[in-house]
PDB file of C-alpha atoms in Angstrom:
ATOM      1  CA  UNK A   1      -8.872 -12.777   3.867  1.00  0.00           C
ATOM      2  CA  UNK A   2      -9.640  -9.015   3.230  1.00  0.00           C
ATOM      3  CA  UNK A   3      -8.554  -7.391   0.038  1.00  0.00           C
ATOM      4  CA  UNK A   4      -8.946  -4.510  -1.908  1.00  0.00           C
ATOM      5  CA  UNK A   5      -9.634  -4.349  -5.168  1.00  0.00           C
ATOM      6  CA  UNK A   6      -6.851  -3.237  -7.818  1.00  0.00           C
ATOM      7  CA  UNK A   7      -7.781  -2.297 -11.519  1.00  0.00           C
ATOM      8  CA  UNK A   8      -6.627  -2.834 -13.886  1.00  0.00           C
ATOM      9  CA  UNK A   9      -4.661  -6.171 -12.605  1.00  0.00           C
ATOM     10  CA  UNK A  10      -1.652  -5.383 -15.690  1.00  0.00           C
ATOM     11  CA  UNK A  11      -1.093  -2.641 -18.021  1.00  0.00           C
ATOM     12  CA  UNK A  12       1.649  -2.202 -20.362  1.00  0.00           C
ATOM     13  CA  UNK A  13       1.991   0.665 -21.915  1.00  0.00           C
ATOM     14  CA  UNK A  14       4.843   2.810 -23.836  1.00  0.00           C
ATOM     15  CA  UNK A  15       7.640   4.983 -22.212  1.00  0.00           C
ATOM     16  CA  UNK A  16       6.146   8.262 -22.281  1.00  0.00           C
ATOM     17  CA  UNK A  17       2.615   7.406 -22.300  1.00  0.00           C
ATOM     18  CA  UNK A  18       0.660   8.150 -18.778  1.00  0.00           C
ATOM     19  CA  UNK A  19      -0.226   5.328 -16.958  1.00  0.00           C
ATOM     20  CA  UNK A  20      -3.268   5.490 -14.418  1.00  0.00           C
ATOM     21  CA  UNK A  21      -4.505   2.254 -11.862  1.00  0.00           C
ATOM     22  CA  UNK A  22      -7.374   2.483  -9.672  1.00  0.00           C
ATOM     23  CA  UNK A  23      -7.426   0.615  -6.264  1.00  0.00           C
ATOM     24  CA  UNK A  24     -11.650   0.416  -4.450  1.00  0.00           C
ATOM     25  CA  UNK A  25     -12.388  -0.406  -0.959  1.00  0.00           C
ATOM     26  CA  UNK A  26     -14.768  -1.129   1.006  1.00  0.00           C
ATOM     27  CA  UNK A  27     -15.706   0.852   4.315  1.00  0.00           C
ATOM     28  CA  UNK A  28     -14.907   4.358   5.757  1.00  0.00           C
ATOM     29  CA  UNK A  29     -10.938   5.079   5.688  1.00  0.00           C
ATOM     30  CA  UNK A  30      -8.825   7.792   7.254  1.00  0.00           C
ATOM     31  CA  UNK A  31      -5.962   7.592   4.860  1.00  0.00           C
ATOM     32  CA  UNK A  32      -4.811   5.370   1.587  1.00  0.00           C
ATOM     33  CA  UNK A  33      -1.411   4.788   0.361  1.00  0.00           C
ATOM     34  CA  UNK A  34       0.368   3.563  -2.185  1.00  0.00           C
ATOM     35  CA  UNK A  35       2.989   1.590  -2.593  1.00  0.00           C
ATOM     36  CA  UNK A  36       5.481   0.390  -5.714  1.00  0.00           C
ATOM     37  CA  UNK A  37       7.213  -3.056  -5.510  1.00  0.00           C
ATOM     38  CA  UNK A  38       9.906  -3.731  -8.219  1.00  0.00           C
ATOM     39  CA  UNK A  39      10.380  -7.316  -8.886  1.00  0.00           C
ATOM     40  CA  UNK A  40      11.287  -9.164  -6.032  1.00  0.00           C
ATOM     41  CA  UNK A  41      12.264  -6.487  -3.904  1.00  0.00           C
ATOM     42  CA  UNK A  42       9.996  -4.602  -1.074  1.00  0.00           C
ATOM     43  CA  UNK A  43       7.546  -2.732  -1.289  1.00  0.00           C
ATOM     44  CA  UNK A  44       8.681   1.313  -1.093  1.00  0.00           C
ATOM     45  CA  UNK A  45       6.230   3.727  -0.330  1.00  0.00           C
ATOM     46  CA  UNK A  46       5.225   6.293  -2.603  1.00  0.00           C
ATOM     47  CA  UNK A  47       1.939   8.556  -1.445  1.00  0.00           C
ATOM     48  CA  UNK A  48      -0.251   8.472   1.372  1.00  0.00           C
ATOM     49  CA  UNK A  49      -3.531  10.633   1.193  1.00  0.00           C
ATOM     50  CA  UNK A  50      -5.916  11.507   3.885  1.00  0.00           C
ATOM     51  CA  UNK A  51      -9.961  10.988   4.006  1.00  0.00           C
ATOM     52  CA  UNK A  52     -10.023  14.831   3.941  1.00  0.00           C
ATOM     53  CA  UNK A  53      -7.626  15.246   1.259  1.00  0.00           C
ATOM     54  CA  UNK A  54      -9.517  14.849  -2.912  1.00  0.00           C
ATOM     55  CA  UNK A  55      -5.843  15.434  -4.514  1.00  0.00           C
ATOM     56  CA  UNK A  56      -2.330  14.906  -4.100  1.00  0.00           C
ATOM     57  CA  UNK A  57       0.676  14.860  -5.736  1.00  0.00           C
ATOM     58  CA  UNK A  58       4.596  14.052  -6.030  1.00  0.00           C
ATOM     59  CA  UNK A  59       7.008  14.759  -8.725  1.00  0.00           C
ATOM     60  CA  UNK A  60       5.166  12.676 -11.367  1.00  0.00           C
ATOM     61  CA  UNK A  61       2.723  10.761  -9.285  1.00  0.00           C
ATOM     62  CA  UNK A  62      -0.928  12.516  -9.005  1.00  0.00           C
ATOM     63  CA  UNK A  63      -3.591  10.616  -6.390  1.00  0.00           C
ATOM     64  CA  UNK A  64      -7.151  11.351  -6.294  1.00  0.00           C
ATOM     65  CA  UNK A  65      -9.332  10.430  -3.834  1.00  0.00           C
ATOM     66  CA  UNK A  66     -13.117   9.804  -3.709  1.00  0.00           C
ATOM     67  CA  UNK A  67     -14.266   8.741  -0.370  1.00  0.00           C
ATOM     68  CA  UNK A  68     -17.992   8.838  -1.881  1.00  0.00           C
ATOM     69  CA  UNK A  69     -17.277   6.128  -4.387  1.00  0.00           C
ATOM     70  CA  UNK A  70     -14.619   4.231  -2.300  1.00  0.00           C
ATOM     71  CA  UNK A  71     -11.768   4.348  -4.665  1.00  0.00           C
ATOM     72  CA  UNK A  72      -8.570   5.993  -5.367  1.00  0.00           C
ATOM     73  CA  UNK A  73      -6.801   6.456  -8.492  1.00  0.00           C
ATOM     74  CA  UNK A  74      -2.891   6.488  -9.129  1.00  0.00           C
ATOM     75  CA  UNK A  75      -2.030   8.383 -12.171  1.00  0.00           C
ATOM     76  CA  UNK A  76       1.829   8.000 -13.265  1.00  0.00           C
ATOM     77  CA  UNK A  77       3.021  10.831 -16.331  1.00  0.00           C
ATOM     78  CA  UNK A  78       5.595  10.250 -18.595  1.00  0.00           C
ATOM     79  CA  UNK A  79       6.282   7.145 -18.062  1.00  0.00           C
ATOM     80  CA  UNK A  80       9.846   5.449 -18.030  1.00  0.00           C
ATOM     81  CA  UNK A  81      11.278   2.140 -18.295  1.00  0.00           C
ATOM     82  CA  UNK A  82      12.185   2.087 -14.600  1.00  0.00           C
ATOM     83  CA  UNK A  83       8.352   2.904 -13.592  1.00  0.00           C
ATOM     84  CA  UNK A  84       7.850  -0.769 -14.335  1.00  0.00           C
ATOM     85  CA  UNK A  85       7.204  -2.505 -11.300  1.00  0.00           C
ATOM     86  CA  UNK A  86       3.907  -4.106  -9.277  1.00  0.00           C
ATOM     87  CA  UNK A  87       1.752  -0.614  -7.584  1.00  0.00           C
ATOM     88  CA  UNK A  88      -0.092  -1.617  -3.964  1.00  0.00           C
ATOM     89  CA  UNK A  89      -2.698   0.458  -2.857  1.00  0.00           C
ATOM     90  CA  UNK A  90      -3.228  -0.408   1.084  1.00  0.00           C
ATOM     91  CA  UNK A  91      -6.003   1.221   3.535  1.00  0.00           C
ATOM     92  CA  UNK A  92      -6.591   1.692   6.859  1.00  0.00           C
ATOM     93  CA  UNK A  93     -10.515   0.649   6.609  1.00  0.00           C
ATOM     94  CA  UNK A  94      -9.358  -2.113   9.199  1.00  0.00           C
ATOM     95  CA  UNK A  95      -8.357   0.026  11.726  1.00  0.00           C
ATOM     96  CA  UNK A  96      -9.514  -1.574  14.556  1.00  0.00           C
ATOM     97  CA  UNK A  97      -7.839  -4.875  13.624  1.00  0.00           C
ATOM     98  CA  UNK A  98      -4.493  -3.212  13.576  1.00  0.00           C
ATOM     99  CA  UNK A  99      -3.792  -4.123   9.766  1.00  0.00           C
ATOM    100  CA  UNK A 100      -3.664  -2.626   6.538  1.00  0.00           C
ATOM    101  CA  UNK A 101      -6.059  -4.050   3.944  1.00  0.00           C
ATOM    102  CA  UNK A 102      -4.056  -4.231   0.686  1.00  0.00           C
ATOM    103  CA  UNK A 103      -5.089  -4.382  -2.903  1.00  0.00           C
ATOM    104  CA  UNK A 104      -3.752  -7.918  -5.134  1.00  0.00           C
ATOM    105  CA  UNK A 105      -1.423  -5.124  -7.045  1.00  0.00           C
ATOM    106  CA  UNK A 106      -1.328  -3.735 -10.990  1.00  0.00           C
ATOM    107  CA  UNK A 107       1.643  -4.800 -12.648  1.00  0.00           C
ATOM    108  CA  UNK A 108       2.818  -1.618 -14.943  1.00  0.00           C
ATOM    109  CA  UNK A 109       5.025  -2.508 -17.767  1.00  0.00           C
ATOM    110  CA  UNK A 110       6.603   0.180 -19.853  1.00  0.00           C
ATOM    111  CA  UNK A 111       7.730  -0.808 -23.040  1.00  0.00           C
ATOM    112  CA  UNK A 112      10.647   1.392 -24.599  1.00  0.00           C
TER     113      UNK A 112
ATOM    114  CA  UNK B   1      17.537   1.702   1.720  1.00  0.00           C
ATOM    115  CA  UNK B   2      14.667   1.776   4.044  1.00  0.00           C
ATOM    116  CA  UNK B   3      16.443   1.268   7.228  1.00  0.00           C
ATOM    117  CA  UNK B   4      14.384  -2.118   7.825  1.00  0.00           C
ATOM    118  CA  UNK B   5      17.229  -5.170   7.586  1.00  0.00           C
ATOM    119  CA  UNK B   6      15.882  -8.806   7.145  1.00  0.00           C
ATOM    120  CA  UNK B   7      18.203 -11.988   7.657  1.00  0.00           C
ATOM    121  CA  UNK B   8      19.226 -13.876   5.779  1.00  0.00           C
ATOM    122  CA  UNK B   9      18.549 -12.927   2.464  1.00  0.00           C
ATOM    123  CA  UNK B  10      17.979 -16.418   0.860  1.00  0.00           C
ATOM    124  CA  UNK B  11      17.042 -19.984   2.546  1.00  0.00           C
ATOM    125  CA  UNK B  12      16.743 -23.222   0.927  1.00  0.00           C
ATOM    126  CA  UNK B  13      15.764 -25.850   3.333  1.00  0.00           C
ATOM    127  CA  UNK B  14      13.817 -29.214   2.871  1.00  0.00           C
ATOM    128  CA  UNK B  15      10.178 -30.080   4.068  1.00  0.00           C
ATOM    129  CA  UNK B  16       9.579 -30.683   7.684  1.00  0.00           C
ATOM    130  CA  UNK B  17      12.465 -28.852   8.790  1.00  0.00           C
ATOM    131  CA  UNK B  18      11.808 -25.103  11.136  1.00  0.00           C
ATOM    132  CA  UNK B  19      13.216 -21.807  10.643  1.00  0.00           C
ATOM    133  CA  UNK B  20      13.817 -18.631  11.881  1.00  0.00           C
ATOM    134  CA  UNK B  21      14.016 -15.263   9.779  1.00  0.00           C
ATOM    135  CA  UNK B  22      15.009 -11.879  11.502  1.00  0.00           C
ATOM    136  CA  UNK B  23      13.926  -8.119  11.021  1.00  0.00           C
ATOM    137  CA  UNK B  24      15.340  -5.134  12.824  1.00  0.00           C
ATOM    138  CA  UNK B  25      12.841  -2.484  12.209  1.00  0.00           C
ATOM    139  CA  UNK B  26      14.258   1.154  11.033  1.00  0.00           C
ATOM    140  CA  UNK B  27      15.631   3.005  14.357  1.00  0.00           C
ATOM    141  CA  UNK B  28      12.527   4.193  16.263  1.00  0.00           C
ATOM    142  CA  UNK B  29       9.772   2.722  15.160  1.00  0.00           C
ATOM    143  CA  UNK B  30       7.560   0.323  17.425  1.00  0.00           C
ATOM    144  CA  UNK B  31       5.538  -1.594  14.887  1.00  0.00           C
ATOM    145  CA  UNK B  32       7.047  -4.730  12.987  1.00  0.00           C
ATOM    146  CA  UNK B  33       4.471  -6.560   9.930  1.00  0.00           C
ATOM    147  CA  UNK B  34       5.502  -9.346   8.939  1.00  0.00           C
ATOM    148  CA  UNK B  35       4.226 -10.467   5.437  1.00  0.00           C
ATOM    149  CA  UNK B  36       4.122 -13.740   2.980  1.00  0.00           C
ATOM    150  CA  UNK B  37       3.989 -12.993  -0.381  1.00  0.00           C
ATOM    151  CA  UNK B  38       3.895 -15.998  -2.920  1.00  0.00           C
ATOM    152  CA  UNK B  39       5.023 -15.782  -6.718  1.00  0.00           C
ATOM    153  CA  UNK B  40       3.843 -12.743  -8.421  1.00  0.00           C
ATOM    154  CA  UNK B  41       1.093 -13.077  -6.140  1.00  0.00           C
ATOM    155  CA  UNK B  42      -0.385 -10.326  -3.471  1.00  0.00           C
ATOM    156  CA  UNK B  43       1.204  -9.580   0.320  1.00  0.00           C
ATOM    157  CA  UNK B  44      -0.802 -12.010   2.717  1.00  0.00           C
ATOM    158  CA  UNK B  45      -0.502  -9.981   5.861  1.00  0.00           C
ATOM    159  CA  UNK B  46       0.856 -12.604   8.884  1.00  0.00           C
ATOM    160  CA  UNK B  47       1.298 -11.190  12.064  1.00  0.00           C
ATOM    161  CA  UNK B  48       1.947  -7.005  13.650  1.00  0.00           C
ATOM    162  CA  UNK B  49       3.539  -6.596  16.947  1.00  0.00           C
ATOM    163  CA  UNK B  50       3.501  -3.258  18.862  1.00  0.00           C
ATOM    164  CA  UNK B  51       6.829  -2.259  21.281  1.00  0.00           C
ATOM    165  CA  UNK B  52       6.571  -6.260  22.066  1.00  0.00           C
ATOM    166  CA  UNK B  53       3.010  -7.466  22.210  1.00  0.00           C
ATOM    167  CA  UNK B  54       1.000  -8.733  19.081  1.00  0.00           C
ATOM    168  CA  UNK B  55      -1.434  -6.663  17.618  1.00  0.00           C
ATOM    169  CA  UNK B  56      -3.085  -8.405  15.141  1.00  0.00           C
ATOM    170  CA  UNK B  57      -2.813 -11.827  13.367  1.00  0.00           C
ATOM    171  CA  UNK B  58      -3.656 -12.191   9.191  1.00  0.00           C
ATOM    172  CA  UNK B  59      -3.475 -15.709   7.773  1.00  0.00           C
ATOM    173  CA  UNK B  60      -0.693 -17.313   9.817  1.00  0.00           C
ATOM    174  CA  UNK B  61      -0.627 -20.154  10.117  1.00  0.00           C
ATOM    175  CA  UNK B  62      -0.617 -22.419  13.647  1.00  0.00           C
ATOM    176  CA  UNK B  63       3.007 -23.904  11.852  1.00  0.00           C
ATOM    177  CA  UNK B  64       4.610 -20.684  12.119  1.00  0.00           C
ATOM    178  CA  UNK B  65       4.840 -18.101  15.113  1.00  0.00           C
ATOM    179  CA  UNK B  66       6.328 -14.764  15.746  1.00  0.00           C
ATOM    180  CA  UNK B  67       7.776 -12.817  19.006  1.00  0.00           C
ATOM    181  CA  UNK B  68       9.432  -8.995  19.027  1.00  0.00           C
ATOM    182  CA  UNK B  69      11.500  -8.866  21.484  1.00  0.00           C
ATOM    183  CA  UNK B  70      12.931  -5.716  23.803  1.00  0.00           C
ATOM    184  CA  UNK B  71      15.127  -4.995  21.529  1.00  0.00           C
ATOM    185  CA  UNK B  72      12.800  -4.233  19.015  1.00  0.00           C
ATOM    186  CA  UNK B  73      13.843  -7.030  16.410  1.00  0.00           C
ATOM    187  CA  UNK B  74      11.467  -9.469  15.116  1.00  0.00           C
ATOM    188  CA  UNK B  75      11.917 -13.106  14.659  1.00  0.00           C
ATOM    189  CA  UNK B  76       9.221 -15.199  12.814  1.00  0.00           C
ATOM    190  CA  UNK B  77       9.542 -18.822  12.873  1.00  0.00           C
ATOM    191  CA  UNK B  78       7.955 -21.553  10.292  1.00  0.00           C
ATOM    192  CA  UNK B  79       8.119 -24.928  11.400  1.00  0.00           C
ATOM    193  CA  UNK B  80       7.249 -28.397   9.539  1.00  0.00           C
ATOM    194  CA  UNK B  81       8.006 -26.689   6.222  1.00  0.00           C
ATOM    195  CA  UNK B  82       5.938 -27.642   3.426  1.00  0.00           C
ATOM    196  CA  UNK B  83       6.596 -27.036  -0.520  1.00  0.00           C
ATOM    197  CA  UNK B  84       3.847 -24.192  -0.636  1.00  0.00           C
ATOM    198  CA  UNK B  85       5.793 -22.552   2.091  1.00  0.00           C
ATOM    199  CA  UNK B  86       8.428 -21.377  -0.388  1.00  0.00           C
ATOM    200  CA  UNK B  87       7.907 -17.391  -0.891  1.00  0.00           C
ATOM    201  CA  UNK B  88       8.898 -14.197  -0.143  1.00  0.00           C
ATOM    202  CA  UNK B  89       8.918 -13.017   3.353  1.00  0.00           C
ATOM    203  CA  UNK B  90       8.765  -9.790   4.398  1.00  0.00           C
ATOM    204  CA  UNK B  91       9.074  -7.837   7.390  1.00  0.00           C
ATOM    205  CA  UNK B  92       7.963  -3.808   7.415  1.00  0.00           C
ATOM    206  CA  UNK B  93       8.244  -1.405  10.450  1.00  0.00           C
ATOM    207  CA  UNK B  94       6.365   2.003  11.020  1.00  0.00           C
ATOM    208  CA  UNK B  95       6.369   4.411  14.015  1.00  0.00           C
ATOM    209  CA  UNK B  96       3.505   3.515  15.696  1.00  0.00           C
ATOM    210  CA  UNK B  97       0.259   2.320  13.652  1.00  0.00           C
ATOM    211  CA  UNK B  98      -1.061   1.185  10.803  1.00  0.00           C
ATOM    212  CA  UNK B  99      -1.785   4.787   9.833  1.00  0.00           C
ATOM    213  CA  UNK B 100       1.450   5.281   9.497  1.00  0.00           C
ATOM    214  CA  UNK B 101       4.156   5.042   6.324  1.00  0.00           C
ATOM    215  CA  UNK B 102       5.548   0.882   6.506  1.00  0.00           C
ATOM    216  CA  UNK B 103       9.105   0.315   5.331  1.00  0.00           C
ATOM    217  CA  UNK B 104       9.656  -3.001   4.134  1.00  0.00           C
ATOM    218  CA  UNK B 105      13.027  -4.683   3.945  1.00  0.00           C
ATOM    219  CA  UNK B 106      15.062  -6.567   1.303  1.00  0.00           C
ATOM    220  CA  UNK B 107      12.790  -9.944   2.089  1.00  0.00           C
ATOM    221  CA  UNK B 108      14.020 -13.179   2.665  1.00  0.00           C
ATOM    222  CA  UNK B 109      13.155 -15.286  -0.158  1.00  0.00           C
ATOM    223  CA  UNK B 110      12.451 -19.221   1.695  1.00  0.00           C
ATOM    224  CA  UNK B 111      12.570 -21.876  -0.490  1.00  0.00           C
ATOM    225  CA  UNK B 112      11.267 -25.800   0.396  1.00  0.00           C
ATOM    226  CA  UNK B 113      12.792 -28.595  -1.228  1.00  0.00           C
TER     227      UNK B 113
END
């Protein structure tokens, strides 16, 4: 099956520290978003970001875009404990097949 | 709270037996995605319907099937259950596309015996 590509696959860091994941695909996109799952719950969206757009952000979230290298980054500042949780990047590269093609995930631990 | 409710919550049942789980997607929207996602493993993407008709199929298998009904509510059943069956299911509703924002619910976490 189709699947973006998530790096790094974990990451554990300390509260405070910034945390950043990257999340690559494949073909031409109009828009990326990301998504956080905590453990065993769904998924809750967090950014979306358009072909057009290089930059976004919310509260402590920052999203970059790079539609010439395929890839996306997902940049988390000041951590805290409740960041923990699995982060989804998901694209519409499969448009035409009316699904989203979704990365395997980066599990973000924050260690007090 | 998303708006998206899944029943029921949890299901134990034993191999060979069928199932149904629900989904009502948040008020509105005309897409419902259904999803299988395994221990601490990534979303498998199973089945979208559009205000009634499928859309597109992922890695569904021919044991389980899906319908949306007028209503808008989803129901996606998994029949002759096997022990790698046992996961997380989840359903996810957006306005109208997959360019749009997906709320998932709760899940319904299916365990085989």
């Amino acid at each position: 099956s189709q699947q973006g590509e998530e790096d790094p696959q974990a990451l554990s860091i300390q509260e405070g520290e910034n945390a950043t994941m990257n999340c690559s695909y494949k073909t031409s996109i109009n828009n990326l978003q990301w998504y956080r799952q905590n453990s065993g719950r769904g998924l809750v969206h967090l950014i979306l970001i358009r072909s057009n757009e290089r930059e976004k952000h919310s509260g402590r979230l920052r999203v970059t875009l790079d539609t010439s290298k395929k890839s996306s980054s997902l940049l988390i500042t000041a951590s805290r404990a409740a960041d923990t949780a699995s982060y989804f990047c998901a694209t519409d590269e499969d448009y035409s097949n009316y699904q989203l093609i979704w990365g395997a995930g980066t599990k973000l631990i924050i260690k007090p | 709270d998303s708006g998206v409710t899944q029943t029921p919550k949890h299901l134990i049942t034993a191999t060979g037996q069928r199932v149904t789980l629900r989904c009502s997607p948040r008020s509105g929207d005309l897409s419902v995605y259904w999803y299988q996602q395994s221990l601490d493993q990534g979303l498998q993407f199973l089945i979208h319907y559009y205000n009634g008709e499928e859309r597109a199929k992922g890695n569904i298998l021919e044991r389980f099937s899906a319908q949306q009904f007028p209503d808008l509510h989803s129901e996606l059943n998994l029949s002759s259950l096997e022990l790698g069956d046992s996961a997380l299911y989840f359903c996810a509703s957006s306005a109208s596309g997959v360019r749009d924002t997906q709320y998932f619910g709760p899940g319904t976490r299916l365990t085989v015996l």
